[in-house]
XYZ file of C-alpha atoms in Angstrom:
779
model
C 29.863 91.296 148.486
C 30.181 91.902 144.756
C 27.267 90.071 142.979
C 29.185 90.063 139.673
C 32.237 88.299 141.176
C 32.867 84.747 139.976
C 32.354 82.198 142.786
C 32.494 79.106 140.584
C 32.263 76.225 141.072
C 29.533 77.550 143.426
C 26.335 78.295 141.491
C 24.928 81.862 141.735
C 21.824 80.520 143.454
C 23.987 78.882 146.142
C 25.908 82.111 146.614
C 22.675 84.107 147.037
C 21.312 81.575 149.513
C 24.504 81.655 151.597
C 24.122 85.437 151.919
C 20.450 85.232 152.899
C 19.370 86.283 156.342
C 17.092 83.255 156.668
C 18.679 80.180 158.191
C 16.510 77.802 156.076
C 17.859 79.181 152.805
C 21.458 78.997 154.081
C 20.820 75.386 155.037
C 19.590 74.547 151.537
C 22.750 76.134 150.140
C 24.837 74.043 152.527
C 23.207 70.835 151.184
C 24.103 71.895 147.643
C 27.698 72.512 148.688
C 27.830 69.103 150.367
C 26.585 67.478 147.151
C 29.141 69.402 145.084
C 32.087 68.477 147.311
C 31.063 64.793 147.309
C 31.341 64.852 143.516
C 34.825 66.373 143.733
C 35.819 63.685 146.262
C 34.566 60.994 143.909
C 36.609 62.571 141.109
C 39.622 62.907 143.473
C 39.684 66.578 142.500
C 41.653 68.089 145.412
C 42.204 71.391 143.636
C 38.483 72.128 143.326
C 37.891 71.040 146.927
C 40.526 73.504 148.145
C 39.043 76.189 145.907
C 35.551 75.731 147.400
C 36.929 75.824 150.978
C 38.933 78.962 150.132
C 35.848 80.736 148.725
C 33.748 79.809 151.757
C 36.533 80.944 154.066
C 37.729 84.189 152.485
C 34.553 85.455 150.819
C 31.996 84.314 153.351
C 33.283 83.216 156.819
C 35.693 86.164 157.011
C 33.309 88.618 155.285
C 32.325 91.950 156.830
C 28.641 91.056 156.354
C 27.156 89.014 159.250
C 24.804 86.928 157.090
C 27.662 86.071 154.746
C 29.721 84.931 157.738
C 26.878 82.699 158.886
C 26.629 81.235 155.394
C 30.351 80.637 155.273
C 30.277 78.748 158.576
C 27.481 76.385 157.540
C 29.173 75.910 154.174
C 32.473 74.889 155.766
C 30.641 72.401 157.989
C 28.955 70.981 154.853
C 32.372 70.574 153.195
C 33.656 68.636 156.203
C 30.630 66.307 156.164
C 31.094 65.695 152.450
C 34.807 64.997 152.835
C 34.260 62.403 155.556
C 37.464 60.593 156.445
C 39.369 62.795 153.984
C 38.562 65.931 155.965
C 41.808 65.480 157.859
C 43.648 66.633 154.717
C 41.943 70.041 154.851
C 41.514 70.592 158.592
C 43.753 73.644 158.846
C 41.759 75.441 156.121
C 38.441 74.336 157.655
C 39.209 75.150 161.296
C 41.007 78.511 161.148
C 38.143 80.664 159.761
C 35.696 79.044 162.194
C 37.952 79.808 165.174
C 38.233 83.415 163.987
C 34.448 83.689 164.285
C 34.722 82.669 167.969
C 35.778 86.283 168.577
C 32.804 87.807 166.755
C 30.794 90.438 168.621
C 27.488 88.795 167.511
C 26.572 86.025 169.959
C 24.429 84.261 167.317
C 27.416 84.123 165.016
C 29.623 82.707 167.818
C 26.988 80.047 168.337
C 26.974 79.121 164.620
C 30.765 78.980 164.686
C 30.557 76.571 167.625
C 28.004 74.452 165.750
C 30.164 74.399 162.604
C 33.283 73.384 164.476
C 31.349 70.635 166.254
C 30.414 69.126 162.872
C 33.973 69.457 161.568
C 35.464 67.782 164.650
C 32.791 65.073 164.730
C 33.688 64.014 161.218
C 37.471 64.292 161.617
C 37.693 62.662 165.111
C 41.311 61.745 165.843
C 42.593 63.718 162.871
C 41.951 66.975 164.786
C 44.509 66.136 167.499
C 47.405 67.868 165.677
C 45.257 71.016 165.897
C 44.302 70.400 169.542
C 46.052 73.479 170.963
C 44.170 75.963 168.758
C 40.894 74.158 169.456
C 41.600 74.185 173.211
C 42.544 77.861 173.050
C 39.292 78.724 171.295
C 37.174 76.618 173.624
C 38.786 78.117 176.736
C 37.531 81.523 175.571
C 34.007 80.258 174.820
C 33.849 78.630 178.277
C 33.631 82.121 179.735
C 31.174 83.416 177.103
C 28.362 85.521 178.613
C 25.728 84.096 176.238
C 24.166 80.866 177.606
C 23.495 79.457 174.119
C 27.124 79.924 173.107
C 28.280 78.395 176.376
C 25.954 75.435 175.871
C 27.274 74.915 172.357
C 30.860 75.106 173.521
C 30.146 72.491 176.196
C 28.893 70.072 173.559
C 32.032 70.642 171.506
C 34.153 70.315 174.649
C 32.643 66.918 175.517
C 33.206 65.706 171.956
C 36.844 66.757 172.045
C 37.332 65.045 175.427
C 35.907 61.817 174.030
C 38.337 61.975 171.129
C 41.332 62.593 173.420
C 40.269 59.800 175.782
C 39.986 57.180 173.006
C 43.172 58.209 171.214
C 46.788 57.267 171.922
C 48.274 60.050 169.800
C 47.663 63.017 172.100
C 50.653 65.420 172.118
C 50.985 66.139 175.853
C 54.408 67.774 175.488
C 53.014 70.291 173.009
C 49.947 70.948 175.129
C 51.636 71.593 178.508
C 52.886 75.147 177.725
C 49.347 76.205 176.788
C 47.903 74.534 179.873
C 50.506 76.215 182.066
C 49.564 79.585 180.606
C 45.783 79.194 180.800
C 45.769 77.701 184.284
C 46.423 81.184 185.705
C 43.126 82.555 184.373
C 41.024 84.341 186.998
C 37.724 83.705 185.225
C 35.632 81.111 187.045
C 34.334 79.432 183.882
C 37.793 79.292 182.346
C 39.103 77.746 185.567
C 36.306 75.187 185.542
C 37.152 74.372 181.928
C 40.866 73.939 182.782
C 40.187 71.677 185.777
C 37.769 69.541 183.789
C 40.470 68.939 181.179
C 43.087 68.093 183.816
C 40.704 65.526 185.309
C 40.170 64.001 181.854
C 43.891 63.836 181.078
C 44.561 62.311 184.516
C 42.081 59.536 183.777
C 43.717 58.465 180.502
C 46.182 55.621 181.220
C 48.409 56.422 178.230
C 48.851 60.087 179.266
C 51.442 60.646 182.002
C 50.411 64.040 183.314
C 52.236 63.362 186.609
C 55.569 63.956 184.909
C 54.481 67.515 184.081
C 52.884 68.238 187.451
C 55.599 70.777 188.429
C 54.417 72.880 185.464
C 50.827 73.195 186.667
C 50.914 72.591 190.443
C 51.187 76.263 191.354
C 48.223 77.120 189.118
C 46.152 74.325 190.650
C 46.732 75.685 194.144
C 45.687 79.133 192.980
C 42.461 77.730 191.518
C 41.882 75.979 194.846
C 41.311 79.434 196.321
C 38.468 80.257 193.913
C 35.292 81.773 195.366
C 33.141 79.084 193.742
C 32.586 76.035 195.950
C 32.086 73.876 192.864
C 35.438 74.872 191.357
C 37.218 74.417 194.682
C 35.729 70.944 194.962
C 36.780 70.053 191.419
C 40.291 71.269 192.129
C 40.406 69.296 195.380
C 39.470 66.153 193.451
C 42.161 66.815 190.819
C 44.844 67.392 193.472
C 43.646 64.322 195.361
C 44.028 62.168 192.234
C 47.525 63.497 191.683
C 48.467 62.732 195.285
C 47.151 59.156 194.960
C 49.291 58.676 191.892
C 52.321 60.145 193.660
C 51.928 57.615 196.476
C 51.680 54.769 193.933
C 54.676 55.864 191.854
C 57.041 57.903 194.060
C 60.076 56.925 191.994
C 58.750 58.851 188.979
C 57.870 62.023 190.903
C 59.925 65.204 190.606
C 59.748 66.034 194.305
C 62.551 68.583 194.221
C 60.912 70.658 191.472
C 57.701 71.001 193.465
C 59.166 71.587 196.938
C 59.252 75.376 196.718
C 55.734 75.511 195.243
C 54.449 73.715 198.332
C 56.500 75.958 200.636
C 54.778 79.019 199.152
C 51.244 77.613 199.413
C 51.832 76.221 202.912
C 51.958 79.903 203.903
C 48.689 80.807 202.144
C 46.042 82.810 204.005
C 43.312 80.584 202.562
C 42.739 77.657 204.941
C 41.908 75.110 202.233
C 45.010 75.964 200.204
C 47.205 75.870 203.288
C 45.800 72.572 204.577
C 46.057 70.903 201.158
C 49.617 72.142 200.601
C 50.580 71.007 204.104
C 49.148 67.527 203.431
C 51.185 67.386 200.242
C 54.280 68.498 202.129
C 53.735 65.751 204.702
C 53.580 63.125 201.945
C 56.591 64.589 200.131
C 58.767 64.466 203.261
C 57.708 60.916 204.038
C 58.016 59.634 200.451
C 61.071 61.552 199.228
C 62.982 61.478 202.509
C 66.344 63.231 202.398
C 65.653 64.602 198.916
C 63.624 67.250 200.780
C 66.487 68.101 203.139
C 67.923 70.957 201.001
C 64.529 72.690 201.301
C 64.410 72.461 205.104
C 64.727 76.192 205.710
C 61.777 76.951 203.453
C 59.710 74.121 204.896
C 60.390 75.317 208.444
C 59.456 78.880 207.475
C 56.066 77.547 206.378
C 55.503 74.885 209.037
C 56.697 76.431 212.316
C 54.083 79.245 212.570
C 51.298 76.690 212.057
C 52.271 74.856 215.245
C 50.827 77.743 217.301
C 47.424 77.731 215.575
C 44.364 77.484 217.808
C 41.535 74.952 217.508
C 39.991 76.862 214.609
C 42.873 75.599 212.468
C 43.411 72.335 214.320
C 43.719 70.243 211.135
C 46.487 72.441 209.699
C 48.287 72.417 213.040
C 48.208 68.602 213.265
C 49.533 68.086 209.744
C 52.208 70.754 210.260
C 53.328 68.951 213.400
C 53.769 65.695 211.452
C 55.753 67.593 208.783
C 57.976 69.096 211.453
C 58.627 65.765 213.181
C 59.275 63.936 209.904
C 61.684 66.610 208.687
C 63.588 66.530 211.963
C 64.150 62.782 211.587
C 65.895 63.358 208.258
C 68.847 65.032 210.004
C 71.402 62.362 210.887
C 74.901 62.353 212.460
C 76.466 61.852 209.016
C 75.406 65.413 208.201
C 78.110 66.576 210.608
C 80.939 64.650 208.987
C 81.928 66.886 206.099
C 81.461 70.449 204.986
C 78.347 71.448 203.091
C 78.630 70.868 199.372
C 81.171 68.046 199.849
C 79.053 65.338 201.406
C 79.369 61.812 200.125
C 75.764 61.116 201.012
C 73.655 61.067 197.877
C 70.555 59.372 196.540
C 69.832 57.947 193.114
C 66.619 59.789 192.380
C 64.927 61.213 189.328
C 64.568 64.745 190.710
C 67.699 66.808 190.176
C 68.828 69.972 191.821
C 71.748 72.331 192.046
C 74.065 72.105 195.006
C 73.127 74.448 197.802
C 76.431 76.246 197.500
C 74.853 77.982 194.512
C 71.611 78.813 196.277
C 70.407 81.415 198.665
C 67.515 81.528 201.091
C 64.948 84.139 200.134
C 62.885 86.132 202.605
C 59.927 83.836 201.996
C 61.971 80.839 203.011
C 62.269 79.375 199.511
C 65.500 78.282 197.950
C 66.526 80.547 195.157
C 69.134 79.863 192.497
C 72.080 82.261 192.421
C 72.505 84.947 189.806
C 74.583 82.768 187.500
C 71.921 80.089 187.128
C 68.928 80.117 184.843
C 65.463 80.066 186.338
C 62.675 78.576 184.308
C 59.262 80.195 184.413
C 57.717 76.980 185.605
C 59.635 76.431 188.817
C 61.715 78.259 191.368
C 64.373 75.574 191.344
C 66.269 74.709 188.176
C 67.178 71.065 187.697
C 70.732 70.065 186.951
C 71.715 67.536 184.352
C 73.195 64.876 186.611
C 71.480 61.769 187.937
C 73.306 61.808 191.281
C 71.724 64.158 193.769
C 73.979 65.472 196.560
C 71.776 65.584 199.646
C 73.078 68.553 201.579
C 71.897 69.881 204.920
C 71.648 73.646 204.513
C 72.394 74.266 208.169
C 73.000 78.003 207.746
C 69.538 78.468 206.265
C 67.873 76.369 208.953
C 69.590 78.216 211.788
C 68.662 81.549 210.195
C 64.977 80.561 210.164
C 65.077 79.234 213.741
C 66.887 82.338 214.956
C 64.377 84.673 213.298
C 61.458 82.882 214.976
C 63.101 83.226 218.389
C 63.682 86.937 217.795
C 60.099 87.543 216.649
C 58.059 88.550 219.692
C 54.857 87.537 217.899
C 55.963 83.906 217.648
C 53.536 81.582 219.448
C 54.518 79.384 222.371
C 54.310 76.036 220.542
C 56.395 77.458 217.700
C 59.074 78.618 220.128
C 59.111 75.185 221.725
C 59.475 73.572 218.296
C 62.324 75.951 217.409
C 64.169 75.036 220.601
C 63.588 71.327 219.962
C 65.118 71.818 216.518
C 68.157 73.567 217.967
C 68.610 70.817 220.543
C 68.250 68.152 217.845
C 70.815 69.889 215.623
C 73.293 70.213 218.511
C 72.879 66.481 219.149
C 73.094 65.340 215.510
C 75.451 67.943 214.008
C 77.357 69.463 216.949
C 80.514 70.470 215.066
C 78.622 72.478 212.461
C 76.201 73.905 215.010
C 78.986 75.332 217.181
C 79.833 77.666 214.299
C 76.505 79.356 215.053
C 76.693 79.242 218.848
C 78.090 82.751 219.332
C 75.218 84.247 217.311
C 72.561 82.062 218.963
C 73.794 82.472 222.537
C 72.311 85.945 223.225
C 68.804 85.063 222.053
C 68.892 81.766 223.962
C 69.719 83.714 227.117
C 66.915 86.203 226.434
C 64.489 83.329 225.943
C 64.961 82.460 229.620
C 62.638 85.425 230.277
C 59.826 83.740 228.344
C 56.404 83.564 229.974
C 56.099 79.812 229.404
C 57.796 77.319 231.720
C 57.848 74.778 228.916
C 59.721 77.190 226.640
C 62.247 77.874 229.407
C 62.730 74.130 229.976
C 63.505 73.534 226.305
C 65.746 76.593 226.240
C 67.687 75.260 229.216
C 68.094 71.912 227.467
C 69.693 73.677 224.503
C 71.949 75.809 226.706
C 72.934 72.764 228.763
C 73.830 70.859 225.610
C 75.927 73.796 224.413
C 77.679 73.950 227.787
C 78.430 70.227 227.964
C 78.983 69.117 224.366
C 82.555 67.966 223.586
C 82.195 69.745 220.232
C 82.229 73.060 222.097
C 85.651 72.407 223.612
C 88.339 74.922 222.627
C 92.025 75.305 223.317
C 91.342 78.229 225.624
C 89.791 76.794 228.750
C 89.771 80.061 230.640
C 86.598 81.963 231.513
C 85.056 84.154 228.875
C 84.299 87.850 228.840
C 87.631 88.771 230.359
C 86.669 87.489 233.784
C 89.152 86.307 236.371
C 90.996 83.218 235.183
C 91.604 81.851 238.660
C 88.498 79.652 238.241
C 90.464 76.817 236.714
C 89.781 73.436 235.209
C 90.876 71.671 238.364
C 88.347 73.530 240.504
C 85.525 72.040 238.430
C 86.668 68.537 239.291
C 86.206 67.265 235.778
C 87.816 63.858 235.284
C 90.206 63.853 232.356
C 91.513 60.790 230.592
C 95.246 60.582 230.208
C 94.894 60.036 226.481
C 93.270 63.454 226.151
C 96.232 65.369 227.579
C 98.827 66.713 225.203
C 101.857 68.969 225.375
C 99.628 71.944 224.663
C 97.445 71.218 227.658
C 93.920 69.971 227.999
C 92.019 69.815 224.731
C 89.033 67.647 225.548
C 87.101 66.283 228.477
C 85.256 63.005 228.861
C 82.047 62.311 230.678
C 82.115 60.168 233.782
C 79.058 58.599 235.427
C 79.077 61.342 238.054
C 80.284 64.414 236.178
C 79.328 65.369 232.625
C 81.732 67.042 230.262
C 81.957 70.799 230.630
C 83.342 72.758 227.701
C 84.559 76.307 227.212
C 80.965 77.557 226.907
C 80.003 76.353 230.394
C 81.703 79.171 232.263
C 80.522 81.688 229.673
C 76.975 80.440 230.250
C 77.279 80.818 234.022
C 78.667 84.352 233.704
C 75.962 85.464 231.299
C 73.197 83.799 233.296
C 74.242 85.726 236.397
C 74.494 88.926 234.346
C 70.939 88.348 233.165
C 69.730 87.805 236.733
C 71.523 90.993 237.739
C 70.012 93.128 234.966
C 66.573 91.530 235.190
C 65.760 91.147 238.878
C 62.185 90.114 238.148
C 63.523 87.079 236.297
C 65.599 86.162 239.337
C 62.631 86.587 241.680
C 60.079 84.684 239.585
C 62.133 82.115 237.687
C 65.634 82.140 239.199
C 65.171 79.108 241.443
C 63.309 77.223 238.692
C 66.102 77.849 236.173
C 68.937 76.871 238.503
C 67.149 73.727 239.696
C 66.577 72.580 236.115
C 70.205 73.257 235.257
C 71.246 71.110 238.206
C 69.293 68.260 236.622
C 70.694 68.864 233.137
C 74.297 69.573 234.155
C 76.463 68.790 237.170
C 75.125 70.563 240.275
C 78.556 70.805 241.899
C 80.001 72.528 238.819
C 77.092 74.974 238.710
C 77.372 75.980 242.369
C 81.167 76.019 242.246
C 81.266 78.281 239.168
C 78.502 80.622 240.336
C 80.123 80.989 243.747
C 83.433 81.818 242.106
C 81.826 84.430 239.826
C 79.874 86.003 242.686
C 83.070 86.296 244.683
C 84.147 88.963 242.176
C 80.714 90.563 241.773
C 80.886 94.353 242.138
C 77.158 94.786 242.814
C 77.201 93.597 246.424
C 73.449 93.844 246.882
C 72.879 91.565 243.910
C 75.591 89.214 245.194
C 73.775 88.964 248.539
C 70.422 88.324 246.841
C 71.916 85.728 244.511
C 73.688 83.925 247.342
C 70.424 83.825 249.279
C 68.697 82.284 246.216
C 71.426 79.687 245.699
C 71.433 78.826 249.410
C 67.671 78.312 249.453
C 67.968 75.993 246.445
C 70.862 74.117 248.062
C 68.951 73.563 251.296
C 65.473 72.834 249.972
C 65.579 71.359 246.447
C 65.291 67.625 245.920
C 67.558 68.024 242.874
C 70.434 68.941 245.244
C 70.110 65.880 247.515
C 73.459 64.387 246.483
C 75.283 67.695 246.760
C 73.899 68.234 250.273
C 75.105 64.777 251.299
C 78.513 65.557 249.829
C 78.750 68.745 251.893
C 77.276 67.283 255.073
C 80.407 65.401 256.148
C 83.244 67.117 254.217
C 85.012 63.751 254.014
C 86.738 64.303 250.676
C 89.162 66.991 249.470
C 86.662 67.833 246.742
C 83.835 68.452 249.199
C 86.087 70.600 251.405
C 87.219 72.563 248.362
C 83.586 73.113 247.388
C 82.688 74.215 250.922
C 85.473 76.806 250.967
C 84.446 78.094 247.545
C 80.794 78.399 248.567
C 81.678 79.892 251.941
C 83.666 82.765 250.437
C 80.710 83.829 248.289
C 78.109 83.000 250.922
C 79.815 85.636 253.077
C 77.852 88.213 251.054
C 74.892 87.137 253.179
C 75.579 86.498 256.909
C 72.550 84.286 257.573
C 73.184 82.056 254.543
C 76.783 81.654 255.754
C 75.498 80.338 259.088
C 73.076 77.985 257.324
C 75.962 76.624 255.219
C 77.861 75.937 258.429
C 74.812 74.153 259.843
C 74.556 72.073 256.655
C 78.241 71.108 256.822
C 78.053 70.539 260.611
C 80.625 73.275 261.278
C 78.821 74.254 264.475
C 81.720 75.945 266.229
C 82.333 78.148 263.226
C 78.611 78.898 263.058
C 78.782 79.996 266.664
C 81.829 82.169 265.926
C 79.965 83.798 263.022
C 76.898 84.533 265.152
C 79.144 86.195 267.671
C 80.257 88.532 264.881
C 76.627 89.461 264.142
C 76.764 91.881 267.025
C 79.094 94.050 264.954
C 76.762 94.088 261.934
C 73.943 96.503 261.118
C 70.816 94.560 261.981
C 68.109 95.363 259.425
C 64.564 94.131 259.028
C 65.731 92.087 256.024
C 68.459 90.528 258.169
C 65.979 89.519 260.880
C 63.590 88.188 258.253
C 66.334 85.888 257.006
C 67.070 84.716 260.560
C 63.353 84.037 260.924
C 63.407 81.935 257.720
C 66.466 80.024 258.920
C 64.644 79.111 262.120
C 61.706 77.876 260.058
C 64.149 75.885 257.913
C 65.723 74.207 260.942
C 62.291 72.729 261.643
C 62.159 71.181 258.147
C 63.135 67.596 257.204
C 66.395 68.872 255.658
C 67.804 69.502 259.153
C 66.456 66.375 260.843
C 70.032 65.234 261.539
C 70.795 68.597 263.181
C 67.802 68.340 265.523
C 68.754 64.793 266.457
C 72.264 65.988 267.325
C 70.696 68.189 270.022
C 70.233 64.977 272.000
C 74.014 64.611 272.175
C 74.691 67.704 274.220
C 78.194 66.644 275.242
C 79.481 66.347 271.665
C 77.539 69.260 270.170
C 77.837 72.167 272.589
C 78.531 74.710 269.853
C 75.414 73.673 267.976
C 73.320 74.493 270.994
C 75.209 77.703 271.648
C 74.763 78.723 267.990
C 71.025 78.134 268.220
C 70.851 80.129 271.418
C 72.768 82.849 269.634
C 70.080 82.951 266.931
C 67.452 83.055 269.671
C 69.113 86.066 271.218
C 69.150 87.859 267.871
C 65.417 87.468 267.349
C 62.809 89.821 268.760
C 59.824 88.298 270.573
C 58.146 86.727 267.540
C 56.685 83.450 266.320
C 60.165 82.380 265.177
C 61.530 83.203 268.652
C 58.802 81.064 270.255
C 59.481 78.220 267.815
C 63.224 78.102 268.473
C 62.747 78.634 272.207
C 60.407 75.635 272.403
C 62.898 73.548 270.448
C 65.775 74.435 272.788
C 63.606 73.662 275.811
C 63.538 70.084 274.588
C 67.332 69.775 274.830
C 68.154 67.369 277.717
C 70.450 68.263 280.641
C 70.933 71.955 279.920
C 73.556 72.141 282.700
C 75.917 70.258 280.387
C 75.980 73.226 278.024
C 79.052 74.587 279.806
C 82.237 74.080 277.761
C 85.581 73.225 279.316
C 88.976 72.267 277.998
C 87.767 68.654 277.864
C 85.507 69.590 274.960
C 88.568 69.564 272.767
C 88.031 65.825 272.544
C 84.517 66.234 271.280
C 83.400 65.365 267.796
C 82.915 68.979 266.903
C 86.486 69.828 267.756
C 87.838 66.714 266.077
C 86.087 67.689 262.879
C 87.554 71.162 262.985
C 91.064 69.762 263.314
C 90.801 66.947 260.783
C 89.215 68.807 257.849
C 92.350 70.867 257.139
C 90.214 73.999 256.733
C 91.585 77.299 257.997
C 88.481 78.516 259.830
C 90.261 81.562 261.180
C 91.049 82.727 257.654
C 87.422 82.087 256.646
C 86.210 84.150 259.587
C 88.512 86.992 258.606
C 87.209 86.771 255.023
C 83.645 87.025 256.365
C 84.561 90.204 258.236
C 86.176 91.746 255.146
C 83.160 91.029 252.947
C 80.718 92.394 255.511
C 82.810 95.538 255.908
C 82.535 96.054 252.152
C 78.741 95.701 252.367
C 78.666 98.249 255.223
C 80.755 100.672 253.193
C 78.493 100.319 250.124
C 75.348 100.867 252.235
C 76.806 104.054 253.643
C 77.696 105.249 250.133
C 74.109 104.646 248.996
C 72.766 106.651 251.903
C 75.253 109.413 251.099
C 73.911 109.534 247.519
C 70.392 109.877 248.840
C 69.330 106.349 247.849
C 66.826 104.571 250.110
C 68.687 102.570 252.779
C 67.937 98.963 253.646
C 65.011 98.526 255.997
C 66.274 99.013 259.562
C 64.928 97.765 262.821
C 62.864 100.400 264.583
C 64.128 100.406 268.178
């Protein structure tokens, strides 16, 4: 500093003292400056006051010499004290040089700068608020200062500034938010602590509505929530908790839509606290905002569904995610199926605004993203529109895409898969017309899901497939079978009642449910074909889950339709070995499952044309397996035909598998299912062919436990001499039944022979190709 330079009105002695290295001398100089400025204030001499501040700023506070800078800082503080209430007129000139010293390399000088600014702010009080942003910016840097003395000084200044903001009603929140949004992304722990402390203060001031600007800072808050410091995490939890309380009190003023994607992102966080907190917020948003959250369903499901498979270590997250999932599902209503997306009349008068989903796309993270022709703000993923009416649109394509991806992902947990299938079922119930646009793409994965390890998953999957197969929305003009299969399986064969009003000149377009038979649409036959194809290509599925799947379908759909359609498809099955295995499975289900009780009763007497038609259909396919054909005749009380069939067994190749099935049939005859058959053995006169058929089975069996069982049963038959049949037996019940059912048993017997000849031919071909033959009886 040039000693000859004129610093008037500062006396040379004051100038020398300000440059002194001793604090005491600089303090004496500061008192002189204070006295001088008071005189100028009394004289109302603004020009001299500005001149003194300029000298202290330019020549001292911003000097290259450290002691001069210290003198300048204490001098500026003295000016502020002298100015008193008038300091507000010179705040810009007083504050700027002090803030510059906040960046000084000398920690002592940063401390003096902090002390000087404290005195300036203390005097000015509310007048400093127009300069709040620069003060906040400077303090946020000092909060992370490595020197404890500087940090302590900055904390004192920080508390003073908070007191001023709290007691004032002139705080410029709009001007402050951009700075807060920028600084909230700091990674420094002390800076984060400083930011959170200010948010808590601003939240507590009644006149400051920080909630309206929450979308600007919510993402940053969730990032701070993942800080390594427990204290900072706790502070952030408190701040978020206060915001959530306020949201619950004033939901009408909350911009739910602008924060939806922020929550979606943090609901997928790896940090448990962030994820749990975001999930709790999502739960409240769905429950408070209702259908306003519907456009974000795909993103929400992307975040929520994986959480449903969490183990007990993340039990809290799992429970909250489950509530979110259930609440979101309830938002989908039948009205969502009425009109095309983007044209719905449903809308809500809400403050949050959003673009229509026709201009949005679903990103890989599950968030909604504005299209390329819309402007994205840096503060939120979703840009608000200018209208007050919000079209609430179900983004079904996005939802189905998310659900489909979870089903395809082999890593998806069991509970998540169940939830996905529940969603699909719910959507088919609530929005069937729109959902059937996606059926062709969903169908393959739904079929593959039948191979799932979990019975519960399979049950839910079957519910979805059954709904697809029976929903009137799936009805098409073309009622024929899919996949180019034989069209001879017609509508009439399914015995589906059709109302006259539903018939038109173009044919049958829709089918109504009746109490006994549910509606079957064009997907029903396609389902049956593909289910059998899956059993054929995946034999383990048939062995382990085949009976379970078919039994459940008989509960969900009409059992007669299922057996009728499967029998018809198997009649044209080229893989005869599979056809035989499948017929055996279906026959076992028919004879033993409680779900098939009504169907068994229907077949037992063959009193109606429908039951006789069903019997003939089943019989033709059952011919793939000789023993099951006999059991079907036993079930339908066609004992003479059963006897005729057994007579033909002598012409068949008797294998170990064949005898095993005869053994099982004998065991089955002893079960409650065939109680009526065993009781008919008492009426020898009217049931001679039943007894002869059973003796025929006995003659087929080797000396085994089954042989002993059937032999003992036949020994109980009374009056065995009456077993002889004469022409008079034509008047018996058995013969009457054969003549009154209008069934061509001779043609059925010939069909049996043709099918068995095909099986014999195929077995010989396999042996010729060197394939292992069926297990034969060792004679």
